[in-house]
């Protein structure tokens, strides 16, 4: 079956611009996670959605980061006023049981 | 709070040799443990997981890992590696109410001919 998909696969933007990253989870998976992978910080948790519950935003690094999940499926991660330190690979994962997470291919973001 | 330590940042081995990638964790709650593999410019692929039950778990591509609660370890092993196993390997732990994964820094496995 289809796995987690993410778009775009690569994004180059200028400092100060806003970007939107999209994640399509595996069909039927109620849990969705965003992580960031950077050279300096490794893999870090950003945000977690479970069904219709309020998201766990405890990993978002600043108020420039936000995410939403529409209809319990597709999720969009938005970064406002991008900074060079936002350059990283943004990974999305989904889970049926909340325990085992399956990852998408990631979006590589470069902020110039 | 949870943390994961991968003791080796790089492990070079020759093809057909055995390999062990070490992982230690700390957690104040019951844990679930995972190994993921990442090939260049790709996402993370699940190799194997420990949720409960038998402490020896087998995964894809001939890998296995053993959960040792007393030593808080979850080392990954393969008896004979191939060139295609060259990749970065991440150990991860989850637990608590949101199951978020806490990752180690990764181990780059390089298999040489």
Coordinates of N, CA and C in Angstrom, one line a residue:
Chain A
X1 N 0.8 -1.2 0.0 CA 0.0 0.0 0.0 C 0.8 1.2 0.0
X2 N 0.2 2.4 -0.2 CA 1.0 3.6 -0.3 C 1.5 4.0 1.1
X3 N 2.7 4.5 1.1 CA 3.3 5.0 2.4 C 3.0 6.4 2.6
X4 N 3.7 7.0 3.6 CA 3.6 8.4 3.9 C 4.3 9.2 2.7
X5 N 3.5 10.2 2.2 CA 4.1 11.0 1.2 C 4.3 12.5 1.7
X6 N 5.3 13.2 1.2 CA 5.6 14.5 1.6 C 5.9 15.4 0.3
X7 N 5.5 16.6 0.4 CA 5.8 17.5 -0.7 C 6.0 18.9 -0.2
X8 N 6.9 19.7 -0.9 CA 7.8 19.3 -1.9 C 8.9 18.4 -1.4
X9 N 9.6 17.8 -2.2 CA 10.8 17.0 -1.8 C 11.9 17.9 -1.4
X10 N 12.0 19.0 -2.1 CA 13.1 20.0 -1.9 C 12.5 21.4 -2.0
X11 N 12.9 22.3 -1.1 CA 12.4 23.6 -1.1 C 13.6 24.6 -0.8
X12 N 13.8 25.5 -1.7 CA 14.8 26.6 -1.5 C 14.1 27.9 -1.3
X13 N 14.3 28.6 -0.3 CA 13.6 29.9 -0.1 C 14.6 30.9 0.4
X14 N 14.2 32.2 0.4 CA 15.0 33.3 0.9 C 14.6 33.6 2.3
X15 N 15.6 34.0 3.1 CA 15.4 34.4 4.5 C 14.2 35.4 4.6
X16 N 13.3 35.1 5.5 CA 12.2 36.0 5.7 C 10.9 35.6 5.0
X17 N 11.0 34.7 4.1 CA 9.8 34.2 3.4 C 9.1 33.1 4.2
X18 N 7.8 32.9 4.0 CA 7.1 31.8 4.6 C 7.1 30.6 3.7
X19 N 7.1 29.4 4.3 CA 7.0 28.2 3.6 C 6.0 27.2 4.2
X20 N 5.4 26.4 3.3 CA 4.4 25.4 3.7 C 4.9 24.0 3.3
X21 N 4.9 23.1 4.2 CA 5.3 21.7 3.9 C 4.1 20.8 4.1
X22 N 3.9 19.9 3.2 CA 2.7 19.0 3.3 C 3.1 17.6 3.6
X23 N 2.2 16.9 4.3 CA 2.3 15.5 4.6 C 1.0 14.8 4.4
X24 N 1.1 13.7 3.7 CA -0.1 12.8 3.5 C 0.2 11.5 4.2
X25 N -0.5 11.2 5.3 CA -0.2 10.0 6.1 C -0.7 8.8 5.4
X26 N -0.4 7.6 5.9 CA -0.9 6.3 5.4 C -2.4 6.4 5.8
X27 N -3.2 5.9 4.8 CA -4.7 5.9 5.0 C -5.1 5.1 6.2
X28 N -5.9 5.8 7.0 CA -6.4 5.1 8.2 C -5.6 5.4 9.5
X29 N -4.4 5.9 9.3 CA -3.5 6.2 10.5 C -4.1 7.5 11.2
X30 N -4.3 7.4 12.5 CA -4.9 8.5 13.2 C -3.9 9.4 13.8
X31 N -2.7 8.9 14.0 CA -1.6 9.7 14.7 C -0.7 10.2 13.6
X32 N -0.2 11.4 13.7 CA 0.7 12.0 12.8 C 1.7 12.9 13.5
X33 N 3.0 12.7 13.1 CA 4.1 13.4 13.8 C 4.9 14.2 12.8
X34 N 5.5 15.3 13.2 CA 6.5 16.0 12.5 C 7.8 16.0 13.3
X35 N 8.9 15.7 12.6 CA 10.2 15.8 13.2 C 11.1 16.6 12.3
X36 N 12.2 17.1 12.8 CA 13.2 17.9 12.1 C 14.5 17.2 12.2
X37 N 15.3 17.1 11.1 CA 16.6 16.5 11.2 C 17.6 17.5 10.7
X38 N 18.5 17.9 11.5 CA 19.5 18.9 11.2 C 20.9 18.4 11.6
X39 N 21.9 18.9 11.0 CA 23.3 18.4 11.3 C 23.6 18.7 12.8
X40 N 23.3 19.8 13.3 CA 23.7 20.2 14.6 C 22.8 19.5 15.7
X41 N 21.5 19.3 15.4 CA 20.6 18.9 16.5 C 20.2 17.5 16.3
X42 N 20.5 16.8 15.2 CA 20.0 15.5 15.0 C 18.5 15.5 14.7
X43 N 17.8 14.4 15.1 CA 16.4 14.2 14.9 C 15.6 14.7 16.1
X44 N 14.7 15.7 15.9 CA 14.0 16.3 17.0 C 12.5 16.2 16.7
X45 N 11.7 15.9 17.7 CA 10.2 15.9 17.7 C 9.7 17.4 17.6
X46 N 8.8 17.6 16.7 CA 8.2 19.0 16.6 C 6.7 19.0 17.2
X47 N 5.9 18.2 16.6 CA 4.4 18.2 16.9 C 3.8 16.9 16.7
X48 N 2.7 16.6 17.4 CA 2.0 15.4 17.3 C 0.5 15.6 17.3
X49 N -0.2 15.0 16.3 CA -1.6 15.0 16.2 C -2.2 13.6 16.4
X50 N -3.3 13.5 17.2 CA -4.0 12.3 17.4 C -5.4 12.5 17.3
X51 N -6.0 12.0 16.2 CA -7.4 12.1 15.9 C -7.9 13.6 16.0
X52 N -8.9 13.8 16.8 CA -9.5 15.1 16.9 C -9.0 15.8 18.2
X53 N -8.1 15.2 18.9 CA -7.5 15.8 20.1 C -6.7 17.0 19.8
X54 N -6.5 17.9 20.8 CA -5.6 19.1 20.6 C -4.2 18.6 20.4
X55 N -3.5 19.1 19.4 CA -2.1 18.7 19.1 C -1.2 19.0 20.3
X56 N -0.1 18.1 20.4 CA 1.0 18.3 21.3 C 2.0 19.1 20.6
X57 N 2.1 20.4 20.9 CA 3.1 21.3 20.2 C 4.4 21.5 21.0
X58 N 4.6 20.7 21.9 CA 5.7 20.9 22.8 C 7.1 21.0 22.2
X59 N 7.3 20.5 21.0 CA 8.5 20.4 20.3 C 8.8 21.6 19.4
X60 N 7.8 22.4 19.1 CA 8.0 23.5 18.2 C 9.0 24.5 18.7
X61 N 10.0 24.8 17.9 CA 11.1 25.6 18.4 C 10.8 27.1 18.6
X62 N 9.9 27.6 18.0 CA 9.5 29.0 18.1 C 8.1 29.3 17.6
X63 N 7.5 30.5 17.9 CA 6.2 30.7 17.4 C 6.1 31.0 15.9
X64 N 7.2 30.9 15.2 CA 7.2 31.0 13.8 C 6.7 29.7 13.2
X65 N 6.7 28.7 14.0 CA 6.3 27.3 13.5 C 4.9 27.1 13.9
X66 N 4.1 26.5 12.9 CA 2.8 26.1 13.3 C 2.4 24.9 12.4
X67 N 1.4 24.2 12.8 CA 1.0 23.1 11.9 C -0.5 22.9 12.1
X68 N -1.1 22.3 11.1 CA -2.5 22.0 11.2 C -2.8 20.6 10.5
X69 N -3.9 20.0 10.9 CA -4.2 18.8 10.3 C -5.7 18.8 9.9
X70 N -6.0 18.8 8.7 CA -7.4 19.0 8.2 C -8.0 17.6 8.0
X71 N -9.3 17.5 8.5 CA -10.1 16.3 8.3 C -9.4 15.0 8.8
X72 N -8.5 15.2 9.8 CA -7.9 14.0 10.4 C -6.9 13.3 9.4
X73 N -6.5 14.0 8.3 CA -5.7 13.3 7.4 C -4.4 14.2 7.1
X74 N -4.5 14.9 6.0 CA -3.4 15.7 5.5 C -2.9 16.8 6.6
X75 N -1.6 16.9 6.7 CA -1.1 18.0 7.6 C -0.2 18.9 6.9
X76 N -0.2 20.2 7.3 CA 0.7 21.2 6.7 C 1.5 21.8 7.9
X77 N 2.8 21.8 7.7 CA 3.7 22.5 8.6 C 4.1 23.9 8.0
X78 N 3.8 24.9 8.7 CA 4.1 26.3 8.2 C 5.2 26.9 9.0
X79 N 6.2 27.5 8.3 CA 7.3 28.2 8.9 C 7.2 29.6 8.4
X80 N 7.0 30.6 9.3 CA 6.9 32.0 8.9 C 8.3 32.7 9.1
X81 N 8.5 33.6 8.2 CA 9.7 34.5 8.3 C 10.9 33.5 8.5
X82 N 11.2 32.7 7.6 CA 12.2 31.7 7.7 C 13.6 32.3 8.0
X83 N 14.4 31.6 8.8 CA 15.7 31.9 9.1 C 16.7 30.8 8.6
X84 N 17.9 31.2 8.5 CA 18.9 30.2 8.0 C 19.0 29.0 8.9
X85 N 18.8 29.2 10.2 CA 18.8 28.0 11.1 C 17.7 27.0 10.9
X86 N 16.7 27.4 10.1 CA 15.5 26.5 9.8 C 15.9 25.5 8.8
X87 N 17.0 25.7 8.1 CA 17.4 24.7 7.1 C 17.6 23.4 7.7
X88 N 16.9 22.4 7.1 CA 16.9 21.0 7.7 C 16.1 20.2 6.8
X89 N 16.0 18.9 7.2 CA 15.1 18.0 6.6 C 13.9 17.8 7.5
X90 N 12.7 18.0 7.0 CA 11.5 17.9 7.8 C 10.8 16.6 7.5
X91 N 10.7 15.8 8.5 CA 10.1 14.4 8.3 C 8.8 14.3 9.0
X92 N 7.9 13.6 8.3 CA 6.6 13.4 8.8 C 6.4 11.9 9.0
X93 N 5.7 11.5 10.0 CA 5.5 10.1 10.3 C 4.0 9.9 10.7
X94 N 3.5 8.7 10.4 CA 2.1 8.4 10.8 C 2.1 7.0 11.5
X95 N 1.0 6.8 12.3 CA 0.9 5.6 13.1 C -0.5 5.2 13.3
X96 N -0.7 3.9 13.2 CA -2.1 3.4 13.5 C -2.3 3.2 15.0
X97 N -1.3 2.7 15.7 CA -1.5 2.5 17.1 C -0.8 3.5 18.0
X98 N -0.2 4.5 17.4 CA 0.5 5.5 18.2 C 1.9 5.1 18.6
X99 N 2.2 3.8 18.5 CA 3.5 3.3 18.9 C 4.5 3.2 17.8
X100 N 4.1 2.5 16.7 CA 5.0 2.3 15.6 C 4.8 3.3 14.5
X101 N 5.8 4.1 14.3 CA 5.7 5.2 13.3 C 6.4 4.9 12.0
X102 N 5.7 5.3 10.9 CA 6.3 5.1 9.6 C 6.5 6.4 9.0
X103 N 7.7 6.6 8.4 CA 8.2 7.9 8.0 C 8.0 8.1 6.5
X104 N 7.8 9.3 6.1 CA 7.9 9.7 4.7 C 9.3 10.0 4.3
X105 N 9.5 10.4 3.0 CA 10.8 10.7 2.5 C 11.4 12.0 2.9
X106 N 10.6 12.9 3.5 CA 11.1 14.1 4.0 C 11.1 15.3 3.0
X107 N 11.1 16.5 3.5 CA 11.3 17.7 2.7 C 12.6 18.4 3.1
X108 N 13.5 18.6 2.1 CA 14.7 19.2 2.4 C 14.6 20.7 2.2
X109 N 14.7 21.5 3.3 CA 14.5 22.9 3.2 C 15.8 23.6 3.3
X110 N 16.1 24.5 2.4 CA 17.3 25.3 2.4 C 16.9 26.8 2.4
X111 N 17.3 27.5 3.4 CA 17.0 28.9 3.6 C 18.3 29.7 3.2
X112 N 18.2 30.5 2.2 CA 19.4 31.3 1.8 C 19.4 32.7 2.4
Chain B
X1 N 11.9 12.1 31.6 CA 12.6 12.5 30.3 C 13.3 11.2 29.8
X2 N 13.5 11.1 28.5 CA 14.1 10.0 27.9 C 15.3 10.4 27.1
X3 N 16.3 9.5 27.0 CA 17.4 9.8 26.2 C 18.0 8.5 25.6
X4 N 18.7 8.7 24.5 CA 19.3 7.5 23.8 C 20.7 7.9 23.5
X5 N 21.6 6.9 23.8 CA 23.0 7.1 23.5 C 23.5 6.0 22.5
X6 N 23.9 6.4 21.4 CA 24.5 5.4 20.4 C 26.0 5.6 20.6
X7 N 26.7 4.6 21.0 CA 28.0 4.7 21.5 C 29.0 4.9 20.4
X8 N 28.7 4.5 19.2 CA 29.7 4.6 18.1 C 29.0 5.5 17.0
X9 N 29.7 6.6 16.6 CA 29.2 7.4 15.5 C 29.5 6.8 14.1
X10 N 30.6 6.0 14.1 CA 30.9 5.4 12.8 C 31.4 4.0 13.1
X11 N 30.9 3.0 12.2 CA 31.4 1.6 12.3 C 31.8 1.1 10.9
X12 N 33.1 1.0 10.7 CA 33.5 0.4 9.4 C 33.7 -1.1 9.5
X13 N 33.2 -1.9 8.6 CA 33.3 -3.3 8.6 C 33.5 -3.8 7.2
X14 N 34.1 -5.0 7.1 CA 34.2 -5.7 5.8 C 33.0 -6.5 5.5
X15 N 32.7 -6.6 4.2 CA 31.6 -7.4 3.8 C 31.7 -8.8 4.3
X16 N 30.5 -9.4 4.7 CA 30.3 -10.7 5.3 C 30.8 -10.8 6.7
X17 N 31.3 -9.8 7.3 CA 31.7 -9.8 8.7 C 30.4 -9.5 9.6
X18 N 30.4 -10.0 10.8 CA 29.3 -9.6 11.7 C 29.4 -8.2 12.2
X19 N 28.3 -7.6 12.6 CA 28.4 -6.3 13.1 C 27.4 -6.1 14.3
X20 N 27.8 -5.3 15.3 CA 26.9 -4.9 16.4 C 26.9 -3.4 16.5
X21 N 25.8 -2.8 16.5 CA 25.6 -1.3 16.7 C 25.0 -1.1 18.1
X22 N 25.7 -0.4 18.9 CA 25.2 -0.3 20.3 C 24.3 0.9 20.6
X23 N 23.4 0.6 21.5 CA 22.4 1.6 21.9 C 22.0 1.4 23.3
X24 N 22.1 2.5 24.1 CA 21.7 2.5 25.5 C 20.6 3.6 25.6
X25 N 19.7 3.4 26.5 CA 18.6 4.4 26.7 C 18.4 4.6 28.2
X26 N 17.8 5.7 28.5 CA 17.3 6.0 29.8 C 15.9 6.5 29.7
X27 N 15.1 6.1 30.7 CA 13.7 6.5 30.7 C 13.1 6.2 32.1
X28 N 12.1 7.1 32.4 CA 11.5 6.9 33.7 C 10.2 6.2 33.6
X29 N 9.8 5.8 32.4 CA 8.6 5.1 32.2 C 8.9 3.8 31.3
X30 N 7.9 2.9 31.2 CA 8.1 1.8 30.3 C 8.3 2.3 28.9
X31 N 9.2 1.6 28.2 CA 9.6 2.1 26.9 C 9.3 1.1 25.8
X32 N 9.2 1.7 24.6 CA 9.2 1.0 23.4 C 10.4 1.4 22.6
X33 N 11.1 0.4 22.0 CA 12.4 0.6 21.4 C 12.4 0.3 19.9
X34 N 13.1 1.1 19.1 CA 13.1 1.0 17.7 C 14.5 1.1 17.1
X35 N 14.7 0.5 16.0 CA 15.9 0.8 15.1 C 15.3 1.2 13.8
X36 N 15.8 2.3 13.3 CA 15.5 2.8 11.9 C 16.8 2.9 11.1
X37 N 16.7 2.7 9.8 CA 17.8 2.9 8.9 C 17.5 4.0 7.9
X38 N 18.5 4.8 7.6 CA 18.3 5.9 6.6 C 19.4 5.8 5.6
X39 N 19.0 5.6 4.3 CA 19.9 5.6 3.2 C 20.0 7.0 2.7
X40 N 21.1 7.4 2.0 CA 21.3 8.7 1.6 C 20.1 9.4 0.9
X41 N 19.7 10.5 1.3 CA 18.6 11.3 0.8 C 17.3 10.6 0.8
X42 N 17.1 9.8 1.8 CA 15.8 9.1 2.0 C 15.3 9.3 3.4
X43 N 14.1 8.9 3.6 CA 13.5 9.0 5.0 C 14.0 7.9 5.8
X44 N 13.3 7.7 6.9 CA 13.7 6.6 7.9 C 12.8 5.4 7.6
X45 N 13.5 4.2 7.5 CA 12.8 3.0 7.3 C 12.9 2.1 8.6
X46 N 11.8 1.6 9.1 CA 11.7 0.8 10.3 C 12.4 -0.5 10.0
X47 N 13.4 -0.8 10.9 CA 14.1 -2.1 10.8 C 13.5 -3.1 11.7
X48 N 13.3 -2.7 13.0 CA 12.6 -3.6 14.0 C 12.2 -2.8 15.2
X49 N 11.4 -3.5 16.0 CA 10.9 -2.8 17.2 C 10.7 -3.8 18.3
X50 N 10.8 -3.2 19.5 CA 10.4 -4.0 20.7 C 9.3 -3.2 21.4
X51 N 8.1 -3.9 21.5 CA 7.0 -3.3 22.2 C 6.7 -4.0 23.5
X52 N 6.8 -5.4 23.5 CA 6.6 -6.2 24.7 C 7.0 -7.7 24.2
X53 N 6.9 -8.6 25.2 CA 7.1 -10.0 24.9 C 8.6 -10.4 24.8
X54 N 8.9 -11.2 23.9 CA 10.2 -11.7 23.7 C 11.3 -10.6 23.6
X55 N 12.4 -10.7 24.3 CA 13.4 -9.7 24.3 C 14.3 -9.7 23.1
X56 N 14.2 -10.8 22.3 CA 15.0 -10.9 21.1 C 14.0 -10.7 19.9
X57 N 14.3 -9.6 19.2 CA 13.4 -9.3 18.1 C 14.1 -9.3 16.8
X58 N 13.4 -9.8 15.8 CA 14.0 -9.9 14.5 C 13.3 -8.9 13.5
X59 N 14.2 -8.4 12.6 CA 13.6 -7.4 11.7 C 13.9 -7.7 10.3
X60 N 13.8 -6.7 9.5 CA 14.1 -6.9 8.0 C 15.5 -7.0 7.7
X61 N 15.8 -7.5 6.6 CA 17.2 -7.5 6.1 C 18.2 -8.3 7.0
X62 N 17.7 -9.3 7.8 CA 18.5 -10.1 8.6 C 19.0 -9.5 9.9
X63 N 18.5 -8.3 10.2 CA 18.9 -7.7 11.5 C 18.1 -8.2 12.7
X64 N 18.7 -8.2 13.8 CA 18.0 -8.6 15.1 C 18.5 -7.7 16.2
X65 N 17.8 -7.6 17.3 CA 18.2 -6.8 18.4 C 17.7 -7.4 19.7
X66 N 18.4 -7.2 20.8 CA 18.0 -7.8 22.1 C 17.7 -6.7 23.1
X67 N 16.6 -6.7 23.7 CA 16.2 -5.7 24.7 C 16.8 -6.3 26.0
X68 N 17.6 -5.5 26.7 CA 18.1 -5.9 28.0 C 17.8 -4.8 29.0
X69 N 16.7 -5.1 29.8 CA 16.2 -4.1 30.7 C 17.2 -3.7 31.8
X70 N 17.9 -4.7 32.3 CA 18.9 -4.5 33.4 C 20.0 -3.6 33.0
X71 N 20.4 -3.7 31.7 CA 21.5 -2.9 31.2 C 21.0 -1.7 30.4
X72 N 19.7 -1.6 30.3 CA 19.1 -0.5 29.5 C 19.7 -0.4 28.1
X73 N 19.8 -1.5 27.5 CA 20.4 -1.6 26.2 C 19.5 -2.2 25.1
X74 N 19.8 -1.9 23.9 CA 19.0 -2.4 22.7 C 19.9 -2.5 21.5
X75 N 20.9 -3.3 21.6 CA 21.9 -3.4 20.6 C 21.4 -4.1 19.3
X76 N 21.9 -3.6 18.2 CA 21.5 -4.2 16.9 C 22.6 -5.1 16.3
X77 N 22.2 -6.2 15.8 CA 23.2 -7.1 15.3 C 22.8 -7.7 13.9
X78 N 23.9 -8.1 13.2 CA 23.7 -8.8 11.9 C 24.9 -9.7 11.8
X79 N 24.6 -11.0 11.5 CA 25.8 -12.0 11.5 C 26.7 -11.8 10.3
X80 N 26.1 -11.3 9.2 CA 27.0 -11.1 8.0 C 26.4 -10.0 7.1
X81 N 27.2 -8.9 7.0 CA 26.7 -7.7 6.4 C 27.0 -7.7 4.9
X82 N 26.3 -6.9 4.2 CA 26.5 -6.7 2.7 C 26.8 -5.3 2.4
X83 N 27.3 -5.1 1.3 CA 27.6 -3.7 0.8 C 26.4 -2.8 0.9
X84 N 25.2 -3.4 0.6 CA 24.0 -2.7 0.6 C 23.5 -2.2 2.0
X85 N 24.1 -2.8 3.0 CA 23.8 -2.3 4.4 C 24.4 -1.0 4.8
X86 N 25.2 -0.5 3.9 CA 25.9 0.8 4.2 C 24.8 1.9 4.3
X87 N 24.7 2.5 5.5 CA 23.6 3.5 5.7 C 23.8 4.0 7.1
X88 N 23.0 5.0 7.5 CA 23.0 5.4 8.9 C 21.9 4.8 9.7
X89 N 22.2 4.4 10.9 CA 21.2 3.6 11.7 C 20.9 4.4 13.0
X90 N 19.6 4.5 13.3 CA 19.2 5.3 14.4 C 18.4 4.4 15.4
X91 N 18.8 4.5 16.6 CA 18.0 3.9 17.7 C 17.1 4.9 18.3
X92 N 15.9 4.5 18.7 CA 14.9 5.5 19.2 C 14.1 4.8 20.3
X93 N 13.6 5.6 21.2 CA 12.8 5.2 22.3 C 11.6 6.0 22.4
X94 N 10.5 5.4 22.8 CA 9.2 6.2 23.0 C 8.6 5.7 24.3
X95 N 7.7 6.5 24.8 CA 6.9 6.1 26.0 C 6.2 7.3 26.5
X96 N 5.3 7.1 27.4 CA 4.5 8.2 27.9 C 3.3 8.4 27.0
X97 N 2.6 9.5 27.2 CA 1.3 9.7 26.6 C 1.3 10.0 25.1
X98 N 2.3 10.5 24.6 CA 2.2 10.9 23.1 C 3.1 10.0 22.2
X99 N 3.9 9.1 22.8 CA 4.7 8.2 22.0 C 5.7 8.9 21.1
X100 N 6.0 10.1 21.4 CA 7.0 10.8 20.5 C 8.3 10.0 20.6
X101 N 9.0 9.9 19.5 CA 10.3 9.2 19.5 C 11.5 10.2 19.9
X102 N 12.3 9.7 20.7 CA 13.6 10.3 21.1 C 14.7 9.5 20.4
X103 N 15.5 10.1 19.6 CA 16.5 9.4 18.8 C 17.9 9.6 19.3
X104 N 18.7 8.6 19.1 CA 20.1 8.8 19.2 C 20.7 9.6 18.1
X105 N 22.0 9.8 18.2 CA 22.7 10.7 17.2 C 23.0 9.9 15.9
X106 N 22.8 8.6 15.9 CA 23.0 7.8 14.7 C 24.4 7.2 14.6
X107 N 24.4 6.0 14.0 CA 25.7 5.3 13.7 C 25.8 5.1 12.2
X108 N 26.9 5.6 11.6 CA 27.1 5.4 10.2 C 27.8 4.1 10.0
X109 N 27.1 3.1 9.4 CA 27.7 1.8 9.1 C 28.2 1.8 7.7
X110 N 29.5 1.6 7.5 CA 30.1 1.5 6.2 C 30.6 0.1 6.0
X111 N 30.1 -0.5 5.0 CA 30.5 -1.9 4.6 C 31.5 -1.9 3.4
X112 N 32.7 -2.3 3.6 CA 33.7 -2.3 2.6 C 33.9 -3.6 2.0
X113 N 34.2 -3.7 0.7 CA 34.5 -4.9 0.0 C 35.8 -5.6 0.5

